[in-house]
């Protein structure tokens, strides 16, 4: 895993694994391969322009896990933190 200390990511992976035997098997067998990270620019109506990295994992089936993350310490990461704090 790219971020082994990220507890929230670990919980998300465990949740996916609990609901998808194919995902769990791919994870267990390490049959998960990343596609190159892409940079996406998203315009949020309140936060403005966000720069996000998009990474897709293919666990060996037709399932895909797409993750959008902001560079730690970036203005986009700060904006997402503020957005998350409102929920």
PDB file of C-alpha atoms in Angstrom:
ATOM      1  CA  UNK A   1       0.000   0.000   0.000  1.00  0.00           C
ATOM      2  CA  UNK A   2       1.282   3.451  -0.871  1.00  0.00           C
ATOM      3  CA  UNK A   3       0.151   4.989   2.454  1.00  0.00           C
ATOM      4  CA  UNK A   4       0.351   2.203   5.070  1.00  0.00           C
ATOM      5  CA  UNK A   5      -0.096   4.602   8.018  1.00  0.00           C
ATOM      6  CA  UNK A   6      -3.309   6.139   6.641  1.00  0.00           C
ATOM      7  CA  UNK A   7      -5.977   4.715   8.958  1.00  0.00           C
ATOM      8  CA  UNK A   8      -8.918   6.133   6.980  1.00  0.00           C
ATOM      9  CA  UNK A   9      -7.620   4.586   3.757  1.00  0.00           C
ATOM     10  CA  UNK A  10      -7.148   1.238   5.509  1.00  0.00           C
ATOM     11  CA  UNK A  11     -10.732   1.361   6.772  1.00  0.00           C
ATOM     12  CA  UNK A  12     -12.008   2.167   3.276  1.00  0.00           C
ATOM     13  CA  UNK A  13     -10.071  -0.768   1.806  1.00  0.00           C
ATOM     14  CA  UNK A  14     -11.424  -3.077   4.504  1.00  0.00           C
ATOM     15  CA  UNK A  15     -14.967  -1.893   3.765  1.00  0.00           C
ATOM     16  CA  UNK A  16     -14.532  -2.592   0.035  1.00  0.00           C
ATOM     17  CA  UNK A  17     -13.066  -6.012   0.856  1.00  0.00           C
ATOM     18  CA  UNK A  18     -16.004  -6.854   3.139  1.00  0.00           C
ATOM     19  CA  UNK A  19     -18.488  -6.185   0.314  1.00  0.00           C
ATOM     20  CA  UNK A  20     -16.572  -7.580  -2.656  1.00  0.00           C
ATOM     21  CA  UNK A  21     -14.983 -11.033  -2.635  1.00  0.00           C
ATOM     22  CA  UNK A  22     -13.204 -10.170  -5.897  1.00  0.00           C
ATOM     23  CA  UNK A  23     -11.685  -7.041  -4.387  1.00  0.00           C
ATOM     24  CA  UNK A  24     -10.661  -8.953  -1.253  1.00  0.00           C
ATOM     25  CA  UNK A  25      -9.031 -11.722  -3.310  1.00  0.00           C
ATOM     26  CA  UNK A  26      -7.160  -9.212  -5.467  1.00  0.00           C
ATOM     27  CA  UNK A  27      -5.971  -7.370  -2.382  1.00  0.00           C
ATOM     28  CA  UNK A  28      -4.942 -10.581  -0.630  1.00  0.00           C
ATOM     29  CA  UNK A  29      -3.096 -11.849  -3.705  1.00  0.00           C
ATOM     30  CA  UNK A  30      -1.518  -8.414  -4.279  1.00  0.00           C
ATOM     31  CA  UNK A  31      -3.128  -8.476  -7.703  1.00  0.00           C
ATOM     32  CA  UNK A  32      -3.782  -4.743  -7.539  1.00  0.00           C
ATOM     33  CA  UNK A  33      -1.838  -2.589  -9.925  1.00  0.00           C
ATOM     34  CA  UNK A  34      -1.982   1.159 -10.162  1.00  0.00           C
ATOM     35  CA  UNK A  35      -2.377   3.049 -13.376  1.00  0.00           C
ATOM     36  CA  UNK A  36      -0.251   6.148 -13.667  1.00  0.00           C
ATOM     37  CA  UNK A  37      -1.470   9.000 -11.518  1.00  0.00           C
ATOM     38  CA  UNK A  38      -3.224  11.722 -13.463  1.00  0.00           C
ATOM     39  CA  UNK A  39      -3.585  15.332 -12.419  1.00  0.00           C
ATOM     40  CA  UNK A  40      -7.172  16.566 -12.633  1.00  0.00           C
ATOM     41  CA  UNK A  41      -8.402  20.120 -12.267  1.00  0.00           C
ATOM     42  CA  UNK A  42     -11.879  20.429 -10.815  1.00  0.00           C
ATOM     43  CA  UNK A  43     -13.869  23.607 -10.345  1.00  0.00           C
ATOM     44  CA  UNK A  44     -15.898  23.420  -7.146  1.00  0.00           C
ATOM     45  CA  UNK A  45     -18.690  26.019  -6.866  1.00  0.00           C
ATOM     46  CA  UNK A  46     -17.547  27.159  -3.403  1.00  0.00           C
ATOM     47  CA  UNK A  47     -13.892  26.147  -3.205  1.00  0.00           C
ATOM     48  CA  UNK A  48     -12.843  27.215  -6.681  1.00  0.00           C
ATOM     49  CA  UNK A  49     -10.164  25.407  -8.657  1.00  0.00           C
ATOM     50  CA  UNK A  50      -8.841  22.215  -7.054  1.00  0.00           C
ATOM     51  CA  UNK A  51      -5.805  20.273  -8.248  1.00  0.00           C
ATOM     52  CA  UNK A  52      -6.364  16.586  -7.540  1.00  0.00           C
ATOM     53  CA  UNK A  53      -4.367  13.482  -8.300  1.00  0.00           C
ATOM     54  CA  UNK A  54      -6.493  10.694  -9.731  1.00  0.00           C
ATOM     55  CA  UNK A  55      -5.320   7.121  -9.307  1.00  0.00           C
ATOM     56  CA  UNK A  56      -7.194   4.038 -10.452  1.00  0.00           C
ATOM     57  CA  UNK A  57      -6.581   0.560  -9.040  1.00  0.00           C
ATOM     58  CA  UNK A  58      -7.515  -2.476 -11.077  1.00  0.00           C
ATOM     59  CA  UNK A  59      -7.947  -5.491  -8.785  1.00  0.00           C
ATOM     60  CA  UNK A  60      -7.833  -8.044 -11.607  1.00  0.00           C
ATOM     61  CA  UNK A  61     -11.529  -7.926 -12.490  1.00  0.00           C
ATOM     62  CA  UNK A  62     -13.875  -5.450 -14.101  1.00  0.00           C
ATOM     63  CA  UNK A  63     -13.960  -3.557 -10.772  1.00  0.00           C
ATOM     64  CA  UNK A  64     -12.058  -0.312 -10.428  1.00  0.00           C
ATOM     65  CA  UNK A  65     -11.299   1.840  -7.412  1.00  0.00           C
ATOM     66  CA  UNK A  66     -10.777   5.481  -8.358  1.00  0.00           C
ATOM     67  CA  UNK A  67      -9.221   7.746  -5.733  1.00  0.00           C
ATOM     68  CA  UNK A  68      -8.887  11.507  -5.845  1.00  0.00           C
ATOM     69  CA  UNK A  69      -6.351  13.035  -3.469  1.00  0.00           C
ATOM     70  CA  UNK A  70      -4.781  16.441  -3.015  1.00  0.00           C
ATOM     71  CA  UNK A  71      -1.065  16.935  -2.460  1.00  0.00           C
ATOM     72  CA  UNK A  72      -0.531  17.178   1.321  1.00  0.00           C
ATOM     73  CA  UNK A  73       0.013  20.779   2.379  1.00  0.00           C
ATOM     74  CA  UNK A  74      -1.364  22.173  -0.876  1.00  0.00           C
ATOM     75  CA  UNK A  75      -4.128  24.787  -1.116  1.00  0.00           C
ATOM     76  CA  UNK A  76      -6.374  22.056  -2.559  1.00  0.00           C
ATOM     77  CA  UNK A  77      -5.743  19.829   0.472  1.00  0.00           C
ATOM     78  CA  UNK A  78      -6.601  22.720   2.799  1.00  0.00           C
ATOM     79  CA  UNK A  79      -9.802  23.416   0.847  1.00  0.00           C
ATOM     80  CA  UNK A  80     -10.867  19.765   1.049  1.00  0.00           C
ATOM     81  CA  UNK A  81     -10.158  19.749   4.794  1.00  0.00           C
ATOM     82  CA  UNK A  82     -12.392  22.800   5.236  1.00  0.00           C
ATOM     83  CA  UNK A  83     -15.102  21.129   3.160  1.00  0.00           C
ATOM     84  CA  UNK A  84     -14.889  17.932   5.211  1.00  0.00           C
ATOM     85  CA  UNK A  85     -15.082  19.860   8.466  1.00  0.00           C
ATOM     86  CA  UNK A  86     -18.490  21.244   7.457  1.00  0.00           C
ATOM     87  CA  UNK A  87     -20.124  17.806   7.336  1.00  0.00           C
TER      88      UNK A  87
END
